[in-house]
Amino acid sequence: MSPHMTPEEFRRHGKQVIDWIADYLAGIESHPVVSQVKPGEIRRALPSRPPEHGEPFEAVLSDLGRILLPGITHWQHPGFFAYFPSNASGPAILGDLLSSGLGVQGMLWVTSPACTELETVVVDWLAGLLGLPDHFRTDGAGGGVIQDSASSACLVALLAALHRAGDGQVTSDGITRRYTMYVSSQTHSSLERAARIAGLGAQGVRVVDVDPRTLAMDPSHLRTLLDRDRAAGAVPAMVCATVGTTSTTAIDPVPAIGEVCAERGVWLHVDAAYAGVAAICPEFRRLNDGVGEYADSYVTNPHKWLLTNFDCTVLWTADRAPLLAALSTLPEYLRNTATTTGSVIDYRDWQVPLGRRFRALKLWSVIRWYGAEGLRAHIRKGVALAQDLASWISADPGFELHEPHPLGLVCFRPRWPGLTAAEADRATLRLMELLNASGSMYVTHTRIGDRVVLRMAVGAAMTERRHVEQAWEHIRWEHAALSGTLPAED
Ligand code: PLP
């Protein structure tokens, strides 16, 4: 007898799975947002050996609910305010399921023309929706590609930048010169990892100063570092400007940074992993300032705030030639007529892995289901709730609000009168632990200057005004309770 699931069995279990997900999402508020399990608890509850004989699918679903669910942190919970949102949505889940159902591996155009061509259409659609420049479109010099993460995308951008800076020799000879890359203290850590992976090493990464108030990169310090390195014989390969930093959503001055890069012929990568999708709203288009004039590559993550289940990052480049030159290879076993005639796109040349999932299906499903106006409404709701939250914090003398807070992230610090800075930081972290242990919300922290601050990112699809109000009341209450129990400085 065949061990495979028959189409009829698949239909039956598939319906169970869809029901399971629908029930899960409908009842998500009954779970604690942050998983409360201890390290190793889930692993110990699972058998240490795989089954010799197949089991009914119901057993998998039953263990999912019984064993795994307590070990899930519920990113779609309306009380999830940690990190940045990682939105899921019905159309994205279904689009991903369809991708799994087709089981396509779209490394080459020929391995599924629709996988490639839908991706081209969808990334061009998104470029249009976000108001990105025409030369990022596939019918221009550049083009977009879906990647698994912004981390991979910045590595790919760096490889293209190195190729260009090294006059094409990096691909043939490897890193033979001292290449440098420029970030700020606020740049995402994936850039440093990209430098390590690409062989620049941490030594090759220069950290540009930031404005101490806005935390935005200082273009004049960038200019100084670039000129100093060049004079010392290094080859500046890439500058990364961030639009919406991870810590506080600081916005680097892309036009001024771009001018410096253009004067010196250095690749400008713009990391808008979180914030970029907000440009779908005309009132946030200014997030793209300088991108059309100066950016060589640009990345944003629909898998953060644009209702598209992880993973879905889009990387655009203004000129695909250095990217393809940096990454293309053509072993005999991949040779085919469409590729060799150059009449098609093979997206495997635009990324690190060879294989690729049919991710365009979920982004296509999302854009078609919501339409541009539905996507705009989602972004606007998150921003409006975050701005309300900021106004409540600012009006409360027990708290200090970090400015600016242009989008859905609000950073703030509880005041702890009488405590030293170090004690106050510990108290803030203790407050965060208590809030997160309550099960009703999840917030994270960062440091601004040398002080601990709480970060509350509003933008989960199910978060309504009442959830933000409840979270704020909870924070105030817990802060008051903790203040009463803390020893005052003597
Ligand atoms: N860049 C920025 C500004 C981010 O905020 C993040 C993640 O939060 C990343 C890059 C990394 O994103 P990914 O998880 O897609 O690699």
PDB file of C-alpha atoms in Angstrom, residues 30-186:
ATOM      1  CA  SER A  30      -6.980  33.271  25.269  1.00  0.00           C
ATOM      2  CA  HIS A  31      -3.236  32.520  25.122  1.00  0.00           C
ATOM      3  CA  PRO A  32      -0.481  34.340  27.010  1.00  0.00           C
ATOM      4  CA  VAL A  33       1.331  36.473  24.418  1.00  0.00           C
ATOM      5  CA  VAL A  34       4.780  35.300  25.503  1.00  0.00           C
ATOM      6  CA  SER A  35       5.276  31.592  25.924  1.00  0.00           C
ATOM      7  CA  GLN A  36       5.737  30.838  29.611  1.00  0.00           C
ATOM      8  CA  VAL A  37       7.626  27.530  29.192  1.00  0.00           C
ATOM      9  CA  LYS A  38      11.075  26.904  30.656  1.00  0.00           C
ATOM     10  CA  PRO A  39      14.066  26.015  28.463  1.00  0.00           C
ATOM     11  CA  GLY A  40      13.958  22.338  27.447  1.00  0.00           C
ATOM     12  CA  GLU A  41      10.323  21.855  28.485  1.00  0.00           C
ATOM     13  CA  ILE A  42       8.983  21.344  24.964  1.00  0.00           C
ATOM     14  CA  ARG A  43      11.873  19.136  23.936  1.00  0.00           C
ATOM     15  CA  ARG A  44      11.384  16.866  26.955  1.00  0.00           C
ATOM     16  CA  ALA A  45       7.692  16.484  26.130  1.00  0.00           C
ATOM     17  CA  LEU A  46       8.495  15.151  22.655  1.00  0.00           C
ATOM     18  CA  PRO A  47       9.617  11.579  21.934  1.00  0.00           C
ATOM     19  CA  SER A  48      13.375  11.323  21.488  1.00  0.00           C
ATOM     20  CA  ARG A  49      13.016   8.871  18.589  1.00  0.00           C
ATOM     21  CA  PRO A  50      10.945   9.161  15.408  1.00  0.00           C
ATOM     22  CA  PRO A  51       8.120   6.657  14.854  1.00  0.00           C
ATOM     23  CA  GLU A  52       8.924   3.479  12.937  1.00  0.00           C
ATOM     24  CA  HIS A  53       5.357   3.245  11.705  1.00  0.00           C
ATOM     25  CA  GLY A  54       3.355   6.108  10.275  1.00  0.00           C
ATOM     26  CA  GLU A  55       0.797   7.793  12.508  1.00  0.00           C
ATOM     27  CA  PRO A  56      -2.562   9.363  11.721  1.00  0.00           C
ATOM     28  CA  PHE A  57      -2.388  13.088  10.958  1.00  0.00           C
ATOM     29  CA  GLU A  58      -4.811  13.712  13.838  1.00  0.00           C
ATOM     30  CA  ALA A  59      -1.958  12.734  16.186  1.00  0.00           C
ATOM     31  CA  VAL A  60       0.172  15.561  14.784  1.00  0.00           C
ATOM     32  CA  LEU A  61      -2.629  18.069  15.274  1.00  0.00           C
ATOM     33  CA  SER A  62      -3.307  16.799  18.747  1.00  0.00           C
ATOM     34  CA  ASP A  63       0.381  17.165  19.784  1.00  0.00           C
ATOM     35  CA  LEU A  64       0.476  20.594  18.199  1.00  0.00           C
ATOM     36  CA  GLY A  65      -2.271  21.746  20.545  1.00  0.00           C
ATOM     37  CA  ARG A  66      -1.150  19.773  23.598  1.00  0.00           C
ATOM     38  CA  ILE A  67       2.659  20.038  23.484  1.00  0.00           C
ATOM     39  CA  LEU A  68       3.721  22.786  21.093  1.00  0.00           C
ATOM     40  CA  LEU A  69       1.116  25.479  21.616  1.00  0.00           C
ATOM     41  CA  PRO A  70       2.296  26.276  25.174  1.00  0.00           C
ATOM     42  CA  GLY A  71       5.728  26.870  23.642  1.00  0.00           C
ATOM     43  CA  ILE A  72       4.455  29.363  21.094  1.00  0.00           C
ATOM     44  CA  THR A  73       4.896  33.107  21.504  1.00  0.00           C
ATOM     45  CA  HIS A  74       1.906  34.553  19.739  1.00  0.00           C
ATOM     46  CA  TRP A  75       3.175  37.099  17.250  1.00  0.00           C
ATOM     47  CA  GLN A  76      -0.340  37.691  15.922  1.00  0.00           C
ATOM     48  CA  HIS A  77      -1.766  38.386  19.402  1.00  0.00           C
ATOM     49  CA  PRO A  78      -3.165  41.927  19.605  1.00  0.00           C
ATOM     50  CA  GLY A  79      -1.018  42.482  22.727  1.00  0.00           C
ATOM     51  CA  PHE A  80       2.188  41.783  20.791  1.00  0.00           C
ATOM     52  CA  PHE A  81       4.182  45.032  20.823  1.00  0.00           C
ATOM     53  CA  ALA A  82       7.688  43.534  20.790  1.00  0.00           C
ATOM     54  CA  TYR A  83      10.487  43.964  18.221  1.00  0.00           C
ATOM     55  CA  PHE A  84       8.610  44.961  15.074  1.00  0.00           C
ATOM     56  CA  PRO A  85       5.322  43.433  13.950  1.00  0.00           C
ATOM     57  CA  SER A  86       5.543  40.288  11.868  1.00  0.00           C
ATOM     58  CA  ASN A  87       2.109  40.424  10.333  1.00  0.00           C
ATOM     59  CA  ALA A  88       0.305  37.346   9.099  1.00  0.00           C
ATOM     60  CA  SER A  89      -3.015  37.512   7.292  1.00  0.00           C
ATOM     61  CA  GLY A  90      -5.602  35.156   5.832  1.00  0.00           C
ATOM     62  CA  PRO A  91      -4.663  35.810   2.195  1.00  0.00           C
ATOM     63  CA  ALA A  92      -0.946  35.436   2.948  1.00  0.00           C
ATOM     64  CA  ILE A  93      -1.461  32.146   4.789  1.00  0.00           C
ATOM     65  CA  LEU A  94      -3.530  30.837   1.902  1.00  0.00           C
ATOM     66  CA  GLY A  95      -1.039  32.108  -0.673  1.00  0.00           C
ATOM     67  CA  ASP A  96       1.746  30.310   1.186  1.00  0.00           C
ATOM     68  CA  LEU A  97      -0.348  27.160   1.355  1.00  0.00           C
ATOM     69  CA  LEU A  98      -0.889  27.315  -2.385  1.00  0.00           C
ATOM     70  CA  SER A  99       2.851  27.703  -2.846  1.00  0.00           C
ATOM     71  CA  SER A 100       3.389  24.564  -0.757  1.00  0.00           C
ATOM     72  CA  GLY A 101       0.643  22.822  -2.668  1.00  0.00           C
ATOM     73  CA  LEU A 102       2.325  23.500  -5.983  1.00  0.00           C
ATOM     74  CA  GLY A 103       5.639  22.400  -4.519  1.00  0.00           C
ATOM     75  CA  VAL A 104       7.563  24.522  -7.002  1.00  0.00           C
ATOM     76  CA  GLN A 105      11.271  25.244  -6.729  1.00  0.00           C
ATOM     77  CA  GLY A 106      11.712  28.331  -8.859  1.00  0.00           C
ATOM     78  CA  MET A 107      15.490  28.646  -9.172  1.00  0.00           C
ATOM     79  CA  LEU A 108      15.332  29.164 -12.943  1.00  0.00           C
ATOM     80  CA  TRP A 109      12.674  30.617 -15.204  1.00  0.00           C
ATOM     81  CA  VAL A 110      12.376  27.221 -16.876  1.00  0.00           C
ATOM     82  CA  THR A 111      11.713  25.424 -13.579  1.00  0.00           C
ATOM     83  CA  SER A 112       8.395  27.276 -13.389  1.00  0.00           C
ATOM     84  CA  PRO A 113       7.943  30.300 -15.623  1.00  0.00           C
ATOM     85  CA  ALA A 114       4.933  31.500 -13.622  1.00  0.00           C
ATOM     86  CA  CYS A 115       6.980  31.571 -10.418  1.00  0.00           C
ATOM     87  CA  THR A 116       9.468  33.970 -11.992  1.00  0.00           C
ATOM     88  CA  GLU A 117       7.032  36.055 -13.984  1.00  0.00           C
ATOM     89  CA  LEU A 118       4.539  36.528 -11.151  1.00  0.00           C
ATOM     90  CA  GLU A 119       7.435  37.646  -8.956  1.00  0.00           C
ATOM     91  CA  THR A 120       8.483  40.205 -11.558  1.00  0.00           C
ATOM     92  CA  VAL A 121       4.956  41.550 -11.775  1.00  0.00           C
ATOM     93  CA  VAL A 122       4.446  41.669  -8.008  1.00  0.00           C
ATOM     94  CA  VAL A 123       7.749  43.406  -7.170  1.00  0.00           C
ATOM     95  CA  ASP A 124       7.041  45.936  -9.916  1.00  0.00           C
ATOM     96  CA  TRP A 125       3.535  46.432  -8.491  1.00  0.00           C
ATOM     97  CA  LEU A 126       4.991  47.003  -5.057  1.00  0.00           C
ATOM     98  CA  ALA A 127       7.580  49.457  -6.390  1.00  0.00           C
ATOM     99  CA  GLY A 128       4.688  51.408  -7.896  1.00  0.00           C
ATOM    100  CA  LEU A 129       2.605  51.235  -4.713  1.00  0.00           C
ATOM    101  CA  LEU A 130       5.509  52.525  -2.620  1.00  0.00           C
ATOM    102  CA  GLY A 131       6.350  55.283  -5.109  1.00  0.00           C
ATOM    103  CA  LEU A 132       9.850  53.918  -5.719  1.00  0.00           C
ATOM    104  CA  PRO A 133      11.714  55.230  -8.758  1.00  0.00           C
ATOM    105  CA  ASP A 134      11.023  53.829 -12.221  1.00  0.00           C
ATOM    106  CA  HIS A 135      14.592  52.625 -12.633  1.00  0.00           C
ATOM    107  CA  PHE A 136      13.930  50.081  -9.850  1.00  0.00           C
ATOM    108  CA  ARG A 137      11.391  48.418 -12.105  1.00  0.00           C
ATOM    109  CA  THR A 138      12.253  45.361 -14.147  1.00  0.00           C
ATOM    110  CA  ASP A 139      11.643  47.188 -17.420  1.00  0.00           C
ATOM    111  CA  GLY A 140      14.235  49.767 -16.315  1.00  0.00           C
ATOM    112  CA  ALA A 141      17.905  49.159 -15.594  1.00  0.00           C
ATOM    113  CA  GLY A 142      17.239  47.615 -12.202  1.00  0.00           C
ATOM    114  CA  GLY A 143      14.565  45.358 -10.803  1.00  0.00           C
ATOM    115  CA  GLY A 144      13.277  43.761  -7.640  1.00  0.00           C
ATOM    116  CA  VAL A 145      13.517  40.297  -6.188  1.00  0.00           C
ATOM    117  CA  ILE A 146      11.922  38.539  -3.236  1.00  0.00           C
ATOM    118  CA  GLN A 147      14.399  37.297  -0.640  1.00  0.00           C
ATOM    119  CA  ASP A 148      13.998  35.431   2.622  1.00  0.00           C
ATOM    120  CA  SER A 149      15.159  38.297   4.811  1.00  0.00           C
ATOM    121  CA  ALA A 150      16.604  41.782   4.849  1.00  0.00           C
ATOM    122  CA  SER A 151      19.783  40.200   6.224  1.00  0.00           C
ATOM    123  CA  SER A 152      20.245  38.149   3.045  1.00  0.00           C
ATOM    124  CA  ALA A 153      19.298  41.143   0.941  1.00  0.00           C
ATOM    125  CA  CYS A 154      21.973  43.370   2.486  1.00  0.00           C
ATOM    126  CA  LEU A 155      24.569  40.654   1.939  1.00  0.00           C
ATOM    127  CA  VAL A 156      23.557  40.473  -1.716  1.00  0.00           C
ATOM    128  CA  ALA A 157      23.734  44.265  -1.981  1.00  0.00           C
ATOM    129  CA  LEU A 158      27.193  44.225  -0.435  1.00  0.00           C
ATOM    130  CA  LEU A 159      28.393  41.586  -2.888  1.00  0.00           C
ATOM    131  CA  ALA A 160      27.157  43.714  -5.794  1.00  0.00           C
ATOM    132  CA  ALA A 161      28.765  46.811  -4.262  1.00  0.00           C
ATOM    133  CA  LEU A 162      32.079  44.981  -3.815  1.00  0.00           C
ATOM    134  CA  HIS A 163      31.932  43.796  -7.390  1.00  0.00           C
ATOM    135  CA  ARG A 164      31.469  47.349  -8.599  1.00  0.00           C
ATOM    136  CA  ALA A 165      34.074  48.842  -6.267  1.00  0.00           C
ATOM    137  CA  GLY A 166      36.602  46.206  -7.281  1.00  0.00           C
ATOM    138  CA  ASP A 167      36.090  46.792 -11.020  1.00  0.00           C
ATOM    139  CA  GLY A 168      34.755  43.277 -11.332  1.00  0.00           C
ATOM    140  CA  GLN A 169      37.819  41.654  -9.819  1.00  0.00           C
ATOM    141  CA  VAL A 170      36.265  40.595  -6.526  1.00  0.00           C
ATOM    142  CA  THR A 171      34.385  37.815  -8.297  1.00  0.00           C
ATOM    143  CA  SER A 172      37.487  36.425  -9.944  1.00  0.00           C
ATOM    144  CA  ASP A 173      40.291  37.142  -7.470  1.00  0.00           C
ATOM    145  CA  GLY A 174      38.438  37.355  -4.161  1.00  0.00           C
ATOM    146  CA  ILE A 175      39.083  40.126  -1.659  1.00  0.00           C
ATOM    147  CA  THR A 176      42.585  41.305  -2.492  1.00  0.00           C
ATOM    148  CA  ARG A 177      42.228  44.931  -1.441  1.00  0.00           C
ATOM    149  CA  ARG A 178      41.105  46.569   1.770  1.00  0.00           C
ATOM    150  CA  TYR A 179      37.414  47.232   1.226  1.00  0.00           C
ATOM    151  CA  THR A 180      35.372  49.196   3.729  1.00  0.00           C
ATOM    152  CA  MET A 181      31.687  49.536   4.540  1.00  0.00           C
ATOM    153  CA  TYR A 182      29.965  52.388   6.424  1.00  0.00           C
ATOM    154  CA  VAL A 183      27.158  52.065   8.935  1.00  0.00           C
ATOM    155  CA  SER A 184      26.113  53.907  12.098  1.00  0.00           C
ATOM    156  CA  SER A 185      25.775  52.623  15.648  1.00  0.00           C
ATOM    157  CA  GLN A 186      22.041  52.322  14.874  1.00  0.00           C
TER     158      GLN A 186
END
